[in-house]
Amino acid sequence: MDYSLIGAVVYPQVAAVPHNRSRVRMNALLRRKVRALLRQQGYQQKDVFVWGTNSTELNSNGILSIVMDIYAYRRHAAHGLTLRDSATMNVLTGHNYPLSELFCAGCNYITPLSEEIKRQIKERDIPLIAEFSQIKPNQSYFLRDDYLVIYFATYEYTPYYVGIPEFPIPIASLRPLIDEKSPLYRFLPPPE
């Protein structure tokens, strides 16, 4: 009897972009990110089932934000595990924005984002297995509608059953930290 497990992974691919160079750059980045997740999940090992999905969380105002999830289950394990990565890119240049590039140069964005996450942890009564103090300078994130969504890996701060915790933060609430060069600026409502 063959106990091999199978799986399926759908690679995200950017197609409808006016500039070929940016399309090539974005697709290369997405392939690298998916392959890195697959390697972390041990996809080449026998008896590992791998399933990959991706979703376009935002495609507006020249900004594309994609989330990639790779789930792996090892035979005889109690449960599988999902790993996540994301990319938020400028469709004209193909540039991928780290979190730090979303805010004014030199401004302290870590403290306000961390405080909002602490508030949400308390308000949503999210159980923790490790104390949350603050985000990393280039914490994982994606954009969805009018929100900056910060997320953490399973087990980083929360138990397995919580999954991948997401913390949506309204972009409008970050206005003092955003300058005109930021991709977030495109999603700010007009000032009152």
mmCIF file of C-alpha atoms in Angstrom:
data_model
loop_
_atom_site.group_PDB
_atom_site.id
_atom_site.type_symbol
_atom_site.label_atom_id
_atom_site.label_comp_id
_atom_site.label_asym_id
_atom_site.label_seq_id
_atom_site.Cartn_x
_atom_site.Cartn_y
_atom_site.Cartn_z
ATOM 1 C CA MET A 1 0.000 0.000 0.000
ATOM 2 C CA ASP A 2 1.353 3.437 -0.929
ATOM 3 C CA TYR A 3 1.079 5.936 1.914
ATOM 4 C CA SER A 4 2.223 8.932 -0.103
ATOM 5 C CA LEU A 5 0.152 12.037 0.403
ATOM 6 C CA ILE A 6 -0.611 14.499 -2.338
ATOM 7 C CA GLY A 7 -1.404 18.153 -2.355
ATOM 8 C CA ALA A 8 -1.967 21.173 -4.507
ATOM 9 C CA VAL A 9 -0.465 24.628 -4.522
ATOM 10 C CA VAL A 10 -1.767 27.498 -6.618
ATOM 11 C CA TYR A 11 0.895 30.110 -7.290
ATOM 12 C CA PRO A 12 -0.379 33.670 -7.519
ATOM 13 C CA GLN A 13 0.444 35.300 -10.828
ATOM 14 C CA VAL A 14 0.080 38.927 -11.822
ATOM 15 C CA ALA A 15 -1.129 39.253 -15.406
ATOM 16 C CA ALA A 16 -2.956 42.501 -16.207
ATOM 17 C CA VAL A 17 -0.171 45.007 -15.557
ATOM 18 C CA PRO A 18 0.820 47.639 -18.137
ATOM 19 C CA HIS A 19 4.582 47.294 -17.630
ATOM 20 C CA ASN A 20 6.223 43.965 -18.434
ATOM 21 C CA ARG A 21 9.238 44.661 -16.186
ATOM 22 C CA SER A 22 7.062 45.253 -13.116
ATOM 23 C CA ARG A 23 4.976 42.154 -13.883
ATOM 24 C CA VAL A 24 8.093 39.994 -14.136
ATOM 25 C CA ARG A 25 9.441 41.484 -10.900
ATOM 26 C CA MET A 26 6.189 40.901 -8.985
ATOM 27 C CA ASN A 27 5.750 37.338 -10.249
ATOM 28 C CA ALA A 28 9.356 36.463 -9.378
ATOM 29 C CA LEU A 29 8.810 37.771 -5.837
ATOM 30 C CA LEU A 30 5.566 35.811 -5.432
ATOM 31 C CA ARG A 31 7.228 32.590 -6.676
ATOM 32 C CA ARG A 32 10.142 33.078 -4.240
ATOM 33 C CA LYS A 33 7.767 33.625 -1.340
ATOM 34 C CA VAL A 34 5.634 30.547 -2.142
ATOM 35 C CA ARG A 35 8.725 28.366 -2.632
ATOM 36 C CA ALA A 36 10.153 29.556 0.698
ATOM 37 C CA LEU A 37 6.890 28.620 2.438
ATOM 38 C CA LEU A 38 6.925 25.209 0.740
ATOM 39 C CA ARG A 39 10.503 24.581 1.887
ATOM 40 C CA GLN A 40 9.600 25.577 5.453
ATOM 41 C CA GLN A 41 6.727 23.100 5.324
ATOM 42 C CA GLY A 42 9.003 20.261 4.133
ATOM 43 C CA TYR A 43 6.965 19.680 0.974
ATOM 44 C CA GLN A 44 9.518 17.244 -0.505
ATOM 45 C CA GLN A 45 9.345 14.863 2.433
ATOM 46 C CA LYS A 46 7.369 11.658 2.135
ATOM 47 C CA ASP A 47 4.043 11.590 3.960
ATOM 48 C CA VAL A 48 3.579 15.359 3.911
ATOM 49 C CA PHE A 49 0.379 16.718 2.411
ATOM 50 C CA VAL A 50 0.653 20.331 1.242
ATOM 51 C CA TRP A 51 -2.141 22.663 0.218
ATOM 52 C CA GLY A 52 -1.544 26.235 -0.885
ATOM 53 C CA THR A 53 -3.921 29.094 -1.468
ATOM 54 C CA ASN A 54 -3.623 32.781 -2.164
ATOM 55 C CA SER A 55 -5.960 35.722 -2.109
ATOM 56 C CA THR A 56 -5.867 39.210 -3.521
ATOM 57 C CA GLU A 57 -6.751 41.366 -0.535
ATOM 58 C CA LEU A 58 -6.386 44.693 -2.352
ATOM 59 C CA ASN A 59 -6.020 45.732 -5.981
ATOM 60 C CA SER A 60 -6.655 49.452 -6.112
ATOM 61 C CA ASN A 61 -4.936 52.774 -6.809
ATOM 62 C CA GLY A 62 -1.869 51.059 -8.265
ATOM 63 C CA ILE A 63 -1.317 48.899 -5.170
ATOM 64 C CA LEU A 64 -1.673 45.115 -5.112
ATOM 65 C CA SER A 65 -1.700 43.225 -1.802
ATOM 66 C CA ILE A 66 -1.622 39.412 -1.915
ATOM 67 C CA VAL A 67 -1.691 36.841 0.898
ATOM 68 C CA MET A 68 -0.256 33.343 0.413
ATOM 69 C CA ASP A 69 -1.065 30.491 2.817
ATOM 70 C CA ILE A 70 0.610 27.075 2.706
ATOM 71 C CA TYR A 71 -0.939 24.361 4.868
ATOM 72 C CA ALA A 72 0.991 21.151 5.574
ATOM 73 C CA TYR A 73 -0.074 17.990 7.350
ATOM 74 C CA ARG A 74 2.391 15.274 8.288
ATOM 75 C CA ARG A 75 0.985 11.778 8.615
ATOM 76 C CA HIS A 76 0.266 10.856 12.247
ATOM 77 C CA ALA A 77 0.481 14.480 13.374
ATOM 78 C CA ALA A 78 -2.269 15.768 15.650
ATOM 79 C CA HIS A 79 -3.028 18.512 13.135
ATOM 80 C CA GLY A 80 -1.523 20.442 10.265
ATOM 81 C CA LEU A 81 -0.041 23.919 10.283
ATOM 82 C CA THR A 82 -0.557 26.916 8.016
ATOM 83 C CA LEU A 83 2.301 29.294 7.244
ATOM 84 C CA ARG A 84 1.602 32.677 5.707
ATOM 85 C CA ASP A 85 3.468 35.312 3.750
ATOM 86 C CA SER A 86 2.264 38.392 1.944
ATOM 87 C CA ALA A 87 3.333 41.042 -0.518
ATOM 88 C CA THR A 88 2.108 44.597 -1.018
ATOM 89 C CA MET A 89 3.432 45.907 -4.309
ATOM 90 C CA ASN A 90 3.347 48.933 -6.584
ATOM 91 C CA VAL A 91 1.952 47.657 -9.895
ATOM 92 C CA LEU A 92 3.845 50.267 -11.942
ATOM 93 C CA THR A 93 7.295 49.505 -10.526
ATOM 94 C CA GLY A 94 6.890 46.034 -9.010
ATOM 95 C CA HIS A 95 8.337 47.338 -5.739
ATOM 96 C CA ASN A 96 7.334 45.368 -2.622
ATOM 97 C CA TYR A 97 6.791 47.639 0.388
ATOM 98 C CA PRO A 98 8.141 46.553 3.763
ATOM 99 C CA LEU A 99 6.059 47.867 6.663
ATOM 100 C CA SER A 100 8.594 50.602 7.437
ATOM 101 C CA GLU A 101 8.080 52.185 3.987
ATOM 102 C CA LEU A 102 4.392 52.780 4.670
ATOM 103 C CA PHE A 103 5.188 55.560 7.138
ATOM 104 C CA CYS A 104 7.067 58.870 7.278
ATOM 105 C CA ALA A 105 10.825 58.405 7.364
ATOM 106 C CA GLY A 106 12.071 58.373 10.934
ATOM 107 C CA CYS A 107 8.641 58.422 12.565
ATOM 108 C CA ASN A 108 7.724 56.041 15.360
ATOM 109 C CA TYR A 109 5.063 53.797 13.852
ATOM 110 C CA ILE A 110 5.921 50.774 16.016
ATOM 111 C CA THR A 111 4.438 52.160 19.248
ATOM 112 C CA PRO A 112 1.018 53.257 17.910
ATOM 113 C CA LEU A 113 0.556 50.035 15.923
ATOM 114 C CA SER A 114 1.614 47.931 18.911
ATOM 115 C CA GLU A 115 -0.725 49.811 21.241
ATOM 116 C CA GLU A 116 -3.633 49.261 18.858
ATOM 117 C CA ILE A 117 -2.842 45.542 18.700
ATOM 118 C CA LYS A 118 -2.719 45.370 22.514
ATOM 119 C CA ARG A 119 -6.090 47.116 22.633
ATOM 120 C CA GLN A 120 -7.573 44.632 20.168
ATOM 121 C CA ILE A 121 -6.122 41.647 22.049
ATOM 122 C CA LYS A 122 -7.867 42.846 25.187
ATOM 123 C CA GLU A 123 -11.114 43.901 23.487
ATOM 124 C CA ARG A 124 -11.411 40.680 21.463
ATOM 125 C CA ASP A 125 -10.295 38.574 24.448
ATOM 126 C CA ILE A 126 -7.619 36.817 22.388
ATOM 127 C CA PRO A 127 -5.806 34.152 24.435
ATOM 128 C CA LEU A 128 -2.010 34.463 24.498
ATOM 129 C CA ILE A 129 0.716 31.867 25.022
ATOM 130 C CA ALA A 130 3.429 34.548 24.992
ATOM 131 C CA GLU A 131 3.249 38.158 26.073
ATOM 132 C CA PHE A 132 2.927 40.657 23.242
ATOM 133 C CA SER A 133 5.031 43.776 23.728
ATOM 134 C CA GLN A 134 5.507 45.273 20.258
ATOM 135 C CA ILE A 135 5.687 44.524 16.557
ATOM 136 C CA LYS A 136 8.944 44.116 14.673
ATOM 137 C CA PRO A 137 10.077 47.027 12.460
ATOM 138 C CA ASN A 138 9.109 45.066 9.349
ATOM 139 C CA GLN A 139 6.275 43.002 10.772
ATOM 140 C CA SER A 140 4.196 40.949 8.340
ATOM 141 C CA TYR A 141 1.141 42.763 7.013
ATOM 142 C CA PHE A 142 -1.192 43.208 4.084
ATOM 143 C CA LEU A 143 -3.735 45.801 2.990
ATOM 144 C CA ARG A 144 -7.465 45.081 2.810
ATOM 145 C CA ASP A 145 -9.976 47.750 1.817
ATOM 146 C CA ASP A 146 -9.256 50.717 4.104
ATOM 147 C CA TYR A 147 -7.231 48.718 6.618
ATOM 148 C CA LEU A 148 -3.634 47.877 7.360
ATOM 149 C CA VAL A 149 -3.794 44.289 8.637
ATOM 150 C CA ILE A 150 -0.949 43.133 10.887
ATOM 151 C CA TYR A 151 -0.698 39.382 11.409
ATOM 152 C CA PHE A 152 1.426 36.923 13.356
ATOM 153 C CA ALA A 153 2.342 33.293 12.836
ATOM 154 C CA THR A 154 0.397 30.533 14.546
ATOM 155 C CA TYR A 155 2.010 29.873 17.953
ATOM 156 C CA GLU A 156 3.943 33.169 17.869
ATOM 157 C CA TYR A 157 1.618 34.681 20.470
ATOM 158 C CA THR A 158 -1.556 32.617 20.364
ATOM 159 C CA PRO A 159 -2.535 28.954 20.718
ATOM 160 C CA TYR A 160 -3.140 26.812 17.646
ATOM 161 C CA TYR A 161 -6.918 27.059 17.704
ATOM 162 C CA VAL A 162 -6.749 30.845 17.188
ATOM 163 C CA GLY A 163 -5.112 30.287 13.800
ATOM 164 C CA ILE A 164 -3.220 33.179 12.255
ATOM 165 C CA PRO A 165 -4.297 36.224 14.280
ATOM 166 C CA GLU A 166 -5.053 39.319 12.216
ATOM 167 C CA PHE A 167 -5.328 42.857 13.527
ATOM 168 C CA PRO A 168 -7.063 45.268 11.124
ATOM 169 C CA ILE A 169 -6.132 48.897 11.757
ATOM 170 C CA PRO A 170 -8.040 51.651 9.908
ATOM 171 C CA ILE A 171 -5.658 53.484 7.585
ATOM 172 C CA ALA A 172 -7.430 56.764 8.403
ATOM 173 C CA SER A 173 -6.371 56.396 12.058
ATOM 174 C CA LEU A 174 -2.724 56.402 10.929
ATOM 175 C CA ARG A 175 -2.917 59.739 9.054
ATOM 176 C CA PRO A 176 -0.307 61.549 11.250
ATOM 177 C CA LEU A 177 2.240 58.827 10.389
ATOM 178 C CA ILE A 178 1.671 58.857 6.622
ATOM 179 C CA ASP A 179 3.283 61.208 4.116
ATOM 180 C CA GLU A 180 2.477 61.732 0.432
ATOM 181 C CA LYS A 181 5.129 59.210 -0.658
ATOM 182 C CA SER A 182 3.470 56.368 1.234
ATOM 183 C CA PRO A 183 1.248 53.930 -0.652
ATOM 184 C CA LEU A 184 -1.187 54.296 2.272
ATOM 185 C CA TYR A 185 -1.675 57.955 1.323
ATOM 186 C CA ARG A 186 -3.699 56.796 -1.686
ATOM 187 C CA PHE A 187 -6.287 55.257 0.659
ATOM 188 C CA LEU A 188 -6.746 58.162 3.049
ATOM 189 C CA PRO A 189 -10.091 59.946 2.947
ATOM 190 C CA PRO A 190 -9.865 63.671 2.130
ATOM 191 C CA PRO A 191 -9.006 65.760 5.202
ATOM 192 C CA GLU A 192 -11.968 67.383 6.883
#
